[in-house]
XYZ file of C-alpha atoms in Angstrom:
749
model
C -82.788 88.632 2.172
C -81.183 86.927 -0.812
C -78.062 88.244 -2.442
C -79.030 87.017 -5.869
C -79.967 90.392 -7.393
C -78.568 92.853 -4.884
C -77.767 96.342 -6.205
C -74.903 98.148 -4.471
C -74.256 101.796 -5.270
C -71.595 104.272 -4.167
C -72.524 107.900 -3.395
C -70.331 110.470 -5.114
C -69.045 112.042 -1.899
C -68.123 108.576 -0.628
C -65.780 107.849 -3.529
C -63.865 111.066 -2.845
C -63.559 110.039 0.799
C -62.324 106.595 -0.241
C -59.608 108.120 -2.436
C -57.872 109.352 0.711
C -57.735 105.888 2.301
C -54.641 103.643 2.227
C -54.304 101.530 -0.918
C -54.872 98.186 0.923
C -58.187 99.515 2.234
C -59.247 100.462 -1.309
C -58.562 96.881 -2.373
C -60.584 95.594 0.562
C -63.500 97.817 -0.466
C -63.419 96.378 -3.968
C -63.527 92.850 -2.531
C -66.261 93.891 -0.089
C -68.623 95.083 -2.806
C -68.357 91.721 -4.607
C -69.113 89.811 -1.418
C -71.963 92.135 -0.507
C -73.674 91.789 -3.871
C -73.369 88.013 -3.599
C -74.793 87.758 -0.075
C -75.240 90.796 2.225
C -76.187 88.472 5.095
C -72.833 86.686 5.052
C -71.558 86.348 8.623
C -68.189 87.802 7.627
C -69.775 91.119 6.617
C -71.464 91.643 10.009
C -74.253 93.752 8.488
C -76.261 95.487 11.210
C -78.581 98.444 11.648
C -77.104 101.386 13.540
C -78.809 102.432 16.740
C -81.175 105.369 16.319
C -81.324 105.080 12.523
C -84.052 103.366 10.529
C -82.126 103.211 7.242
C -78.427 103.382 8.136
C -76.397 100.167 8.483
C -72.752 99.228 8.917
C -70.877 96.321 7.334
C -67.327 95.004 7.757
C -64.814 95.915 5.042
C -61.798 94.512 6.892
C -60.617 94.321 10.495
C -60.232 98.084 10.761
C -62.796 99.661 8.434
C -66.570 99.646 8.114
C -68.886 100.694 5.293
C -71.929 102.794 6.154
C -74.882 101.977 3.909
C -78.397 103.289 3.370
C -80.964 100.563 2.803
C -83.112 101.858 -0.043
C -85.095 98.645 -0.497
C -84.678 94.958 0.360
C -82.211 94.437 -2.468
C -80.938 97.983 -3.037
C -78.119 99.532 -0.967
C -76.095 102.738 -1.109
C -72.598 103.149 0.378
C -72.477 106.662 1.865
C -69.173 106.455 3.740
C -66.260 104.203 4.726
C -64.834 104.859 8.199
C -62.414 103.398 10.692
C -64.413 101.217 13.056
C -63.553 103.432 16.066
C -65.200 106.413 14.332
C -68.422 104.655 13.362
C -70.102 104.423 16.758
C -68.697 107.469 18.561
C -71.182 110.023 17.185
C -74.138 108.153 15.697
C -76.433 111.092 16.391
C -74.269 113.294 14.150
C -74.818 111.214 11.007
C -77.623 112.720 8.904
C -79.203 111.619 5.634
C -82.232 112.997 3.849
C -83.937 113.603 0.513
C -83.384 117.204 -0.574
C -86.777 118.855 -1.101
C -85.461 120.921 -4.035
C -83.452 118.419 -6.045
C -85.090 115.225 -4.821
C -81.617 113.709 -4.412
C -80.143 111.791 -1.487
C -77.781 113.771 0.755
C -75.551 112.396 3.511
C -73.669 114.585 6.001
C -71.382 113.683 8.896
C -71.880 116.678 11.170
C -69.108 115.575 13.512
C -66.538 115.684 10.718
C -67.871 119.049 9.568
C -67.590 120.422 13.104
C -64.049 119.151 13.582
C -62.682 120.039 10.144
C -64.576 123.253 9.436
C -65.554 124.950 12.672
C -62.826 123.670 15.012
C -61.544 126.569 17.151
C -58.330 128.235 16.076
C -55.211 128.044 18.211
C -55.439 130.400 21.231
C -53.922 133.791 20.666
C -51.498 135.563 23.009
C -53.210 137.285 25.929
C -53.740 141.021 25.411
C -53.722 143.633 28.187
C -57.168 144.144 29.725
C -57.238 147.827 28.887
C -57.219 146.990 25.178
C -60.675 146.564 23.679
C -61.600 143.083 22.547
C -61.640 142.791 18.751
C -65.098 142.815 17.219
C -66.477 139.394 16.360
C -66.328 138.798 12.604
C -69.642 138.981 10.784
C -70.979 135.652 9.481
C -70.550 135.265 5.728
C -74.198 134.454 5.067
C -75.917 136.666 7.629
C -77.994 138.489 5.007
C -79.859 135.331 3.912
C -82.534 133.692 6.043
C -82.738 129.998 6.843
C -85.773 129.738 4.553
C -83.959 131.431 1.671
C -80.990 129.098 1.958
C -83.281 126.062 2.156
C -85.190 127.242 -0.910
C -81.894 127.441 -2.781
C -81.253 123.788 -1.908
C -78.818 124.073 1.010
C -78.990 120.871 3.095
C -81.166 121.666 6.154
C -78.787 119.839 8.517
C -76.028 122.255 7.503
C -77.963 125.512 7.993
C -76.585 126.040 11.552
C -73.054 125.404 10.268
C -73.542 127.867 7.402
C -74.760 130.478 9.867
C -71.512 130.117 11.826
C -69.108 130.567 8.885
C -66.958 133.695 9.155
C -63.944 133.029 6.891
C -63.446 131.860 3.340
C -61.225 129.028 4.635
C -64.162 127.739 6.671
C -66.414 128.040 3.630
C -64.021 126.081 1.426
C -63.705 123.473 4.157
C -67.469 123.070 4.327
C -67.768 122.775 0.554
C -65.441 119.775 0.657
C -67.840 117.868 2.916
C -71.213 119.317 1.906
C -73.568 117.914 -0.741
C -72.768 119.308 -4.171
C -75.667 121.739 -4.555
C -75.044 123.169 -1.085
C -71.458 123.925 -2.068
C -72.405 125.458 -5.411
C -75.072 127.686 -3.847
C -72.826 128.954 -1.052
C -69.918 129.692 -3.378
C -72.178 131.535 -5.816
C -73.581 133.707 -3.012
C -70.099 134.281 -1.591
C -68.826 135.312 -5.032
C -71.458 138.068 -5.130
C -74.110 136.525 -7.340
C -77.599 137.904 -6.618
C -80.064 135.632 -4.811
C -82.465 135.475 -7.764
C -79.602 134.687 -10.134
C -78.458 131.822 -7.905
C -82.019 130.533 -7.789
C -82.277 130.676 -11.593
C -78.781 129.646 -12.652
C -77.635 127.245 -9.914
C -80.728 125.794 -8.258
C -83.368 125.713 -11.011
C -81.334 123.570 -13.466
C -81.101 120.735 -10.908
C -84.524 121.117 -9.272
C -86.788 118.129 -9.763
C -90.219 118.800 -11.284
C -93.232 118.109 -9.091
C -93.452 117.395 -5.358
C -90.742 115.444 -3.525
C -91.542 112.776 -0.940
C -88.766 113.177 1.670
C -89.291 109.600 2.850
C -89.042 107.931 -0.547
C -85.319 107.126 -0.815
C -85.983 104.537 -3.526
C -87.370 107.218 -5.853
C -84.603 109.623 -4.859
C -81.854 107.245 -5.962
C -83.122 107.384 -9.548
C -83.074 111.163 -9.811
C -80.152 112.928 -11.562
C -79.283 114.817 -8.376
C -78.208 111.557 -6.700
C -74.848 110.906 -8.302
C -73.791 107.302 -7.814
C -71.442 104.633 -9.136
C -72.837 101.163 -9.793
C -70.731 99.183 -12.294
C -67.595 97.257 -11.381
C -65.479 99.218 -13.868
C -66.767 102.564 -12.617
C -66.156 101.488 -9.031
C -62.601 100.459 -9.871
C -61.983 103.896 -11.394
C -63.448 105.543 -8.307
C -61.150 103.508 -6.064
C -58.037 104.028 -8.177
C -58.841 107.630 -8.970
C -55.644 108.300 -10.873
C -56.731 108.667 -14.502
C -59.717 111.005 -14.263
C -61.921 108.098 -15.414
C -64.930 109.244 -13.412
C -64.493 112.869 -14.448
C -64.345 111.909 -18.111
C -67.870 110.452 -18.161
C -69.555 112.278 -15.247
C -72.599 114.339 -16.229
C -73.990 117.016 -13.912
C -77.789 117.576 -14.050
C -77.207 121.058 -15.504
C -75.170 119.500 -18.295
C -77.723 116.710 -18.773
C -80.398 119.235 -19.699
C -78.186 120.673 -22.433
C -77.441 117.181 -23.710
C -81.087 116.173 -24.118
C -82.547 119.509 -25.263
C -84.304 119.697 -28.628
C -82.821 122.658 -30.545
C -84.482 124.291 -33.532
C -81.112 124.738 -35.265
C -77.391 125.057 -34.504
C -76.595 125.351 -30.782
C -73.490 126.250 -28.811
C -72.301 125.502 -25.274
C -69.523 127.664 -23.863
C -67.720 127.774 -20.530
C -64.288 127.925 -18.986
C -61.732 125.102 -18.694
C -62.868 122.065 -16.742
C -66.582 122.875 -16.903
C -67.305 119.692 -18.827
C -67.913 121.023 -22.340
C -66.314 117.957 -23.912
C -68.340 115.715 -21.576
C -71.475 117.437 -22.838
C -70.356 116.923 -26.446
C -69.773 113.195 -25.879
C -73.096 112.666 -24.159
C -74.789 114.732 -26.865
C -73.397 112.315 -29.459
C -74.749 109.378 -27.480
C -78.143 111.076 -27.140
C -78.378 111.867 -30.860
C -77.455 108.321 -31.855
C -80.112 106.952 -29.497
C -82.776 109.041 -31.266
C -81.910 107.723 -34.721
C -83.417 104.640 -36.311
C -81.167 101.917 -37.674
C -79.906 102.632 -41.157
C -76.937 104.726 -42.161
C -73.683 103.412 -40.734
C -72.273 106.675 -39.363
C -74.984 109.368 -39.363
C -73.272 111.474 -36.659
C -69.944 113.300 -37.031
C -67.828 114.161 -33.977
C -64.961 116.457 -34.915
C -62.343 118.732 -33.392
C -59.323 120.691 -34.585
C -56.418 118.231 -34.279
C -55.490 114.552 -34.421
C -54.483 114.297 -30.775
C -57.855 115.500 -29.497
C -59.752 113.364 -32.006
C -57.985 110.268 -30.655
C -58.898 111.288 -27.101
C -62.544 111.779 -28.116
C -62.593 108.308 -29.646
C -61.297 106.632 -26.479
C -63.702 108.559 -24.268
C -66.693 107.835 -26.488
C -65.730 104.158 -26.430
C -65.695 104.259 -22.615
C -69.075 105.974 -22.636
C -70.970 103.806 -25.102
C -68.798 100.938 -26.296
C -68.309 99.646 -29.822
C -72.038 99.868 -30.576
C -71.924 103.638 -30.179
C -68.632 104.005 -32.058
C -70.051 102.078 -35.016
C -72.559 104.871 -35.648
C -70.219 107.845 -35.227
C -67.590 109.240 -37.572
C -64.727 110.651 -35.459
C -62.232 112.750 -37.362
C -60.206 115.887 -36.837
C -61.462 118.581 -39.146
C -58.364 118.855 -41.376
C -58.406 115.107 -41.952
C -62.083 115.392 -42.884
C -61.331 118.204 -45.340
C -58.448 116.294 -46.910
C -60.580 113.187 -47.358
C -63.311 115.273 -48.965
C -60.889 116.815 -51.452
C -59.194 113.552 -52.363
C -62.522 111.797 -52.776
C -63.579 114.425 -55.337
C -60.126 114.925 -56.834
C -58.213 111.633 -56.598
C -55.379 113.126 -58.625
C -54.727 115.815 -56.002
C -51.804 114.289 -54.091
C -49.887 117.446 -53.282
C -47.779 117.389 -50.144
C -49.257 119.459 -47.333
C -47.180 122.038 -45.466
C -47.984 123.636 -42.109
C -48.227 127.330 -41.268
C -44.556 127.718 -40.310
C -43.489 126.198 -43.634
C -45.942 128.440 -45.494
C -44.463 131.538 -43.826
C -41.038 130.255 -44.855
C -42.173 130.058 -48.478
C -43.496 133.626 -48.242
C -40.081 134.757 -47.021
C -38.364 132.937 -49.874
C -40.722 134.553 -52.374
C -40.103 138.041 -50.957
C -36.334 137.446 -51.024
C -36.458 136.317 -54.656
C -38.499 139.377 -55.624
C -36.329 141.745 -53.611
C -39.394 142.893 -51.645
C -38.523 144.287 -48.235
C -41.649 146.348 -47.556
C -43.861 143.436 -46.512
C -43.760 141.093 -43.534
C -44.083 137.400 -44.428
C -46.338 136.595 -41.443
C -48.642 139.506 -42.264
C -48.979 138.373 -45.879
C -49.626 134.776 -44.852
C -52.360 135.876 -42.445
C -53.893 138.162 -45.102
C -53.886 135.311 -47.603
C -55.369 132.734 -45.220
C -57.822 134.906 -43.284
C -59.075 137.273 -45.978
C -58.381 135.794 -49.419
C -58.889 132.110 -48.623
C -61.140 132.774 -45.628
C -63.650 134.689 -47.755
C -63.119 132.554 -50.873
C -61.860 135.587 -52.808
C -61.071 134.578 -56.392
C -60.414 137.889 -58.150
C -58.612 141.142 -57.617
C -61.929 143.015 -57.790
C -63.418 140.825 -55.054
C -60.346 141.363 -52.902
C -60.758 145.136 -53.162
C -64.277 144.642 -51.711
C -63.340 142.076 -49.063
C -63.863 142.907 -45.395
C -60.741 142.917 -43.261
C -62.323 143.091 -39.799
C -59.858 142.171 -37.068
C -56.812 142.417 -39.342
C -55.483 145.484 -37.582
C -53.304 147.306 -40.068
C -55.294 149.149 -42.742
C -54.159 148.830 -46.342
C -54.741 151.294 -49.169
C -56.166 150.358 -52.553
C -52.671 150.435 -54.009
C -51.393 148.142 -51.272
C -54.275 145.747 -51.897
C -53.201 145.569 -55.523
C -49.655 144.691 -54.422
C -50.896 142.077 -51.954
C -53.119 140.465 -54.593
C -50.236 140.233 -57.036
C -47.997 138.692 -54.356
C -50.745 136.232 -53.381
C -51.079 135.093 -56.995
C -47.310 134.581 -57.213
C -47.386 132.692 -53.927
C -50.075 130.234 -55.037
C -48.200 129.715 -58.299
C -45.072 129.001 -56.272
C -46.880 126.378 -54.174
C -48.261 124.748 -57.341
C -44.790 124.638 -58.849
C -43.433 122.997 -55.693
C -46.297 120.492 -55.623
C -47.424 121.515 -52.145
C -50.541 122.977 -50.563
C -51.455 124.355 -47.151
C -54.125 123.108 -44.792
C -55.977 126.382 -45.383
C -56.131 125.627 -49.105
C -57.391 122.112 -48.417
C -60.090 123.422 -46.077
C -61.248 126.062 -48.555
C -61.389 123.557 -51.428
C -63.346 121.112 -49.265
C -65.780 123.896 -48.370
C -66.311 124.687 -52.063
C -66.906 121.030 -52.919
C -69.364 120.501 -50.077
C -71.219 123.733 -50.846
C -71.665 122.582 -54.436
C -72.861 119.193 -53.228
C -75.385 120.883 -50.904
C -76.682 123.040 -53.770
C -77.271 119.934 -55.897
C -79.066 118.202 -53.025
C -81.297 121.241 -52.501
C -82.096 121.379 -56.220
C -83.014 117.684 -56.195
C -85.142 118.231 -53.086
C -87.105 120.927 -54.891
C -87.597 118.621 -57.859
C -88.803 115.783 -55.657
C -91.117 118.094 -53.746
C -92.646 119.276 -56.997
C -92.985 115.655 -58.078
C -94.638 114.674 -54.785
C -91.619 112.780 -53.395
C -91.725 112.183 -49.660
C -88.407 110.691 -48.641
C -85.035 112.303 -48.071
C -82.955 109.992 -50.279
C -81.862 111.793 -53.382
C -81.445 111.005 -57.048
C -78.244 109.466 -58.379
C -75.330 111.889 -58.529
C -74.031 110.668 -61.864
C -71.638 108.092 -60.454
C -74.236 105.496 -59.653
C -74.474 106.422 -55.955
C -77.175 108.197 -54.025
C -76.676 111.881 -53.289
C -77.506 113.030 -49.770
C -76.027 115.093 -46.964
C -73.067 113.340 -45.432
C -74.311 113.521 -41.834
C -77.581 113.842 -39.963
C -75.929 115.553 -36.964
C -72.529 117.171 -36.400
C -70.956 117.760 -32.971
C -67.846 119.988 -32.751
C -65.436 120.084 -29.802
C -63.024 123.037 -29.272
C -65.070 125.059 -31.743
C -63.075 128.257 -31.155
C -60.067 126.924 -33.073
C -61.722 126.054 -36.409
C -61.102 128.137 -39.541
C -63.898 129.884 -41.472
C -63.484 127.332 -44.279
C -64.020 124.514 -41.791
C -67.331 126.025 -40.756
C -68.456 126.459 -44.356
C -67.611 122.815 -45.025
C -69.414 121.542 -41.924
C -72.451 123.712 -42.610
C -72.753 122.089 -46.046
C -72.304 118.547 -44.721
C -75.616 118.431 -42.853
C -79.073 119.634 -43.783
C -80.273 122.839 -42.075
C -82.679 121.261 -39.600
C -83.366 120.696 -35.917
C -80.300 119.638 -33.923
C -78.080 119.832 -36.995
C -74.940 121.381 -35.450
C -73.895 121.281 -31.793
C -70.748 123.235 -30.870
C -68.764 123.404 -27.642
C -65.833 125.707 -27.008
C -64.378 128.657 -25.136
C -62.873 131.624 -26.969
C -60.717 132.371 -23.911
C -58.851 129.215 -24.902
C -58.354 130.128 -28.573
C -54.743 129.351 -29.408
C -54.860 129.916 -33.173
C -55.748 132.923 -35.317
C -59.138 131.654 -36.455
C -61.558 134.342 -35.358
C -64.951 133.845 -36.978
C -68.498 135.135 -36.855
C -70.639 132.051 -37.291
C -73.718 133.959 -38.436
C -71.840 135.232 -41.492
C -71.017 131.615 -42.407
C -74.597 130.392 -42.360
C -74.557 129.053 -38.793
C -77.062 130.968 -36.688
C -76.714 130.203 -32.963
C -78.566 133.275 -31.657
C -80.934 132.244 -28.873
C -79.404 128.774 -28.706
C -76.253 129.483 -26.706
C -75.659 128.246 -23.162
C -72.738 128.626 -20.765
C -71.322 126.272 -18.148
C -69.687 127.993 -15.186
C -68.698 125.303 -12.689
C -65.234 123.752 -12.982
C -64.927 120.109 -11.948
C -61.193 119.867 -12.519
C -59.331 122.951 -11.316
C -59.241 124.209 -7.714
C -60.452 127.692 -6.824
C -56.900 128.746 -6.032
C -55.509 127.682 -9.413
C -58.584 129.022 -11.173
C -58.197 132.496 -9.704
C -54.534 132.561 -10.660
C -55.304 131.451 -14.214
C -57.976 134.126 -14.588
C -55.392 136.740 -13.546
C -53.325 135.679 -16.555
C -56.133 136.789 -18.909
C -55.972 140.350 -17.610
C -58.579 142.779 -18.938
C -58.739 141.340 -22.453
C -62.135 141.052 -24.148
C -63.149 137.900 -26.001
C -65.775 137.211 -28.646
C -68.559 134.609 -28.482
C -68.135 133.252 -32.065
C -71.087 135.345 -33.174
C -69.994 138.973 -33.102
C -70.635 139.709 -29.417
C -68.379 139.568 -26.368
C -68.148 136.731 -23.877
C -66.912 136.729 -20.301
C -66.080 134.136 -17.675
C -68.227 135.952 -15.126
C -69.535 133.427 -12.633
C -66.874 130.863 -13.580
C -66.079 129.058 -10.325
C -64.973 125.825 -8.704
C -66.129 123.865 -5.672
C -62.675 122.277 -5.350
C -60.091 123.650 -2.959
C -56.322 123.245 -2.776
C -53.031 125.076 -2.471
C -52.090 128.279 -4.243
C -49.834 127.857 -7.297
C -46.131 127.829 -6.481
C -43.930 130.358 -8.292
C -40.207 129.628 -8.786
C -37.629 132.193 -9.911
C -34.313 130.739 -11.147
C -31.127 132.301 -12.491
C -31.122 130.577 -15.879
C -32.831 127.922 -17.978
C -30.490 125.200 -16.768
C -31.372 126.101 -13.189
C -35.058 125.764 -14.041
C -34.562 122.280 -15.443
C -32.605 121.093 -12.405
C -35.194 122.551 -10.020
C -37.997 120.845 -11.939
C -36.235 117.481 -11.710
C -35.788 117.939 -7.951
C -39.455 118.885 -7.560
C -40.645 115.775 -9.406
C -38.338 113.601 -7.287
C -39.885 115.146 -4.161
C -43.375 114.039 -5.263
C -42.506 110.419 -4.644
C -45.295 108.041 -5.658
C -47.260 110.399 -7.935
C -47.589 108.505 -11.265
C -45.310 110.184 -13.799
C -47.989 110.108 -16.513
C -50.034 112.390 -14.235
C -47.246 115.011 -14.272
C -46.824 117.427 -17.194
C -44.311 120.110 -18.140
C -45.374 122.804 -20.624
C -42.724 125.050 -22.195
C -42.675 127.768 -24.892
C -40.634 125.952 -27.589
C -39.899 122.483 -28.945
C -36.186 122.915 -28.213
C -36.931 123.667 -24.561
C -39.101 120.537 -24.425
C -36.191 118.408 -25.677
C -33.757 120.023 -23.260
C -36.102 119.484 -20.314
C -36.552 115.833 -21.281
C -32.762 115.416 -21.438
C -32.305 116.878 -17.946
C -34.977 114.590 -16.501
C -33.305 111.586 -18.123
C -30.045 112.521 -16.361
C -31.974 112.261 -13.081
C -33.433 108.883 -13.989
C -36.883 110.315 -14.755
C -38.434 109.089 -17.973
C -40.040 111.800 -20.101
C -42.425 111.543 -23.050
C -42.539 114.404 -25.517
C -46.017 115.187 -26.819
C -46.228 115.410 -30.600
C -49.153 115.982 -32.988
C -50.466 112.493 -32.188
C -50.092 112.794 -28.421
C -47.465 111.371 -26.034
C -44.829 109.229 -27.756
C -45.002 106.282 -25.367
C -46.968 104.749 -22.520
C -45.496 106.005 -19.257
C -43.405 108.952 -18.139
C -43.652 112.678 -17.472
C -45.375 114.421 -20.381
C -43.404 117.308 -21.893
C -44.388 119.582 -24.762
C -45.082 123.102 -25.917
C -48.115 124.837 -24.458
C -49.951 124.262 -27.747
C -49.791 120.495 -27.191
C -51.701 120.508 -23.906
C -55.033 121.733 -25.209
C -57.731 119.312 -24.081
C -55.446 117.391 -21.700
C -55.434 117.315 -17.898
C -53.034 116.246 -15.134
C -52.774 115.903 -11.380
C -49.663 118.092 -11.278
C -48.861 120.731 -13.876
C -45.525 122.504 -14.337
C -45.190 125.491 -16.668
C -41.560 126.376 -17.301
C -39.746 129.120 -19.164
C -42.456 131.707 -18.417
C -39.905 134.423 -19.061
C -40.382 137.808 -20.702
C -39.350 137.403 -24.340
C -40.525 133.789 -24.398
C -44.073 134.335 -23.053
C -44.988 136.312 -25.071
C -42.346 135.994 -27.777
C -40.041 138.976 -28.253
C -41.303 139.380 -31.829
C -44.808 140.068 -30.453
C -43.532 142.849 -28.212
C -41.765 144.444 -31.190
C -45.131 145.040 -32.900
C -46.396 147.261 -30.095
C -45.636 150.425 -32.060
C -45.336 149.138 -35.630
C -48.700 147.311 -35.729
C -50.753 147.984 -32.550
C -53.819 146.023 -33.673
C -51.799 142.938 -34.510
C -49.887 143.368 -31.256
C -53.132 143.240 -29.266
C -54.287 140.137 -31.114
C -50.995 138.336 -30.605
C -50.864 139.306 -26.933
C -54.362 137.947 -26.441
C -53.382 134.651 -28.047
C -50.290 134.434 -25.829
C -52.398 135.055 -22.730
C -54.873 132.393 -23.836
C -52.058 129.904 -24.347
C -50.733 130.417 -20.811
C -54.309 130.294 -19.475
C -54.867 126.945 -21.199
C -51.635 125.519 -19.776
C -52.434 126.676 -16.234
C -55.930 125.183 -16.269
C -54.718 121.693 -17.180
C -53.916 121.214 -13.465
C -56.106 119.324 -11.024
C -54.176 119.310 -7.740
C -51.123 121.560 -8.100
C -49.572 124.149 -10.402
C -45.910 125.186 -10.377
C -44.677 128.052 -12.562
C -40.955 128.534 -13.317
C -39.018 131.313 -15.027
C -35.519 132.750 -15.235
C -34.557 136.374 -15.644
C -37.500 138.741 -15.934
C -40.880 137.023 -15.494
C -43.537 137.205 -18.177
C -45.675 140.347 -17.816
C -48.654 137.975 -17.603
C -47.438 136.854 -14.160
C -47.576 140.318 -12.640
C -50.785 139.804 -10.640
C -49.820 136.272 -9.560
C -46.504 137.469 -8.163
C -48.317 140.092 -6.077
C -50.445 137.378 -4.469
C -47.797 134.656 -4.226
C -44.159 135.838 -4.026
C -41.810 133.457 -5.855
C -39.335 131.076 -4.315
C -35.885 132.374 -5.252
C -33.071 130.160 -6.528
């Protein structure tokens, strides 16, 4: 065998096993793979076939550890495990590997480890008097399903006897950690109460390979999507280091892959809870769309999201996925930046300063004070102006009287509408006089400009069609350029947080056609007030919506706690119907969130510093602290500094530095993820704000909306965690923690 063109791959379960090994061993594995690819027959590697196995070999990593490899072909090898040398030969008959008949993927199971870690007997209980009846044996968790049914769902045949012996959820979670991925997903879905046929359709079918599977053809199996492997040096390094979610950020599950490559007849949407890989799907969708396009336009695909921080993250992840060649064909911009550029391109003289929502509300208050108006709330008027008047492009008092106010809560009479319209006119005049504009105004103006552009393109298309024209390049627009839609495809991440005007602008920026708009988002994570019905804005996603339900980031324990935060609220699906997180689950297991009750805010900060110090070698950039306000973020950073812990506050552009604990308001953590997440200040009156509670009787509809947003914000913060979640408060806890406290009593000060 020559080592000239040797391929060495790493099975996905193996890289998770390697993460638990000492750091020097990880380094040795990295060196080993280079040596192996150069010459597998090198004497120092001691490559040899294991007794009783026709495909399984061992090779020396260092003095203490050995790699177990499947030989797929003469020059193609797959690392399935790395073990201490004493553990390699003790139970050779317990090492199983096969090609799954459902997925066609390679599966490796160490039955000895499963037996010891999952089904090991519990500690003996105290002896009971003989006259007491023996307790009834617990019923197996999966007794109602036959061996054939489980096999048909894709459960690894070697694990069927183990599955039959499971009697507790702890055993089940233990098995999931060591089982092939589909086996874990199937068992958890059944355990969570999903019907057999639903599991077959929703869990198994998306990853089933078409056509017959040859169980002896491992070479064919390695190429199937169900066999998840690492091959490149960079990917292997990320798998060995495992600290920056590198693998997670580009990993694509077969279920996701089908959504990425599907041909849609129009706009499509992918939903799903936090950590289900919606952004991964969006990134791979961009790559797929670019690959389908011929050379030509420089940036025919737009990838957009709702803020600058997330847009920068999308850029770095797309670069990791496809390199500069892919980036050169994709426009990446947050949607407000896109709107501003559109307006300034059409109106170069429009250089008004832009103010944010808080500043706009401040200007409303100033206007009401100047007019002596005390019957209107500034926040209510700002929302009415942005969501109804600007949101529906209302330009006259008559149109405002006819405008729909769905979701606005408080009803207003015709006389009140007249007052609101007059105040809105005065407000816009005030902004003009000050030389400022809001982001909502920019978005609405951009939508108007793009809609007009689209109308001209459509008119030219009709003219060309009548004249027998065949191409899609349009006549000059009067400035010497060629008029055409700005983008061939548009992909939107975090779709739930875009304004109606954003959607109108995006709809006009691409021709209504196959695969024109691809949206990913979760309305349970909506942290702004932008509730929309896409169908009313010309974006019809009916029949082209899919939902991801498996979390790859958050453990089941954290996930359940986060779902408790949402309570019984109902959420929309961006198209007028409701959406649930039913079936949302995780195959990851860990500790329950820790709850900490302190006497005051200072006590919280000191306890947080002590907790971080106790974590030792955990990289500080993988620790985050989310708080309700900017002032609390600054105070927390100051306390950490007093303990010698560097902190980085997260601003609109992301963390302000390279290394340190990330601290910011809950709003800042959307789209981010960390090994260890701390949420502090989860106190009644802060989460939700006291002003929200005050609306319970004065404006019930607005109260419900604001409470839902506050729940979503806490839900988003909680689901940023990968390994651990710690929640702190002082005084009375947030009412959103009620169910969590029942399950997990807090640690008192």
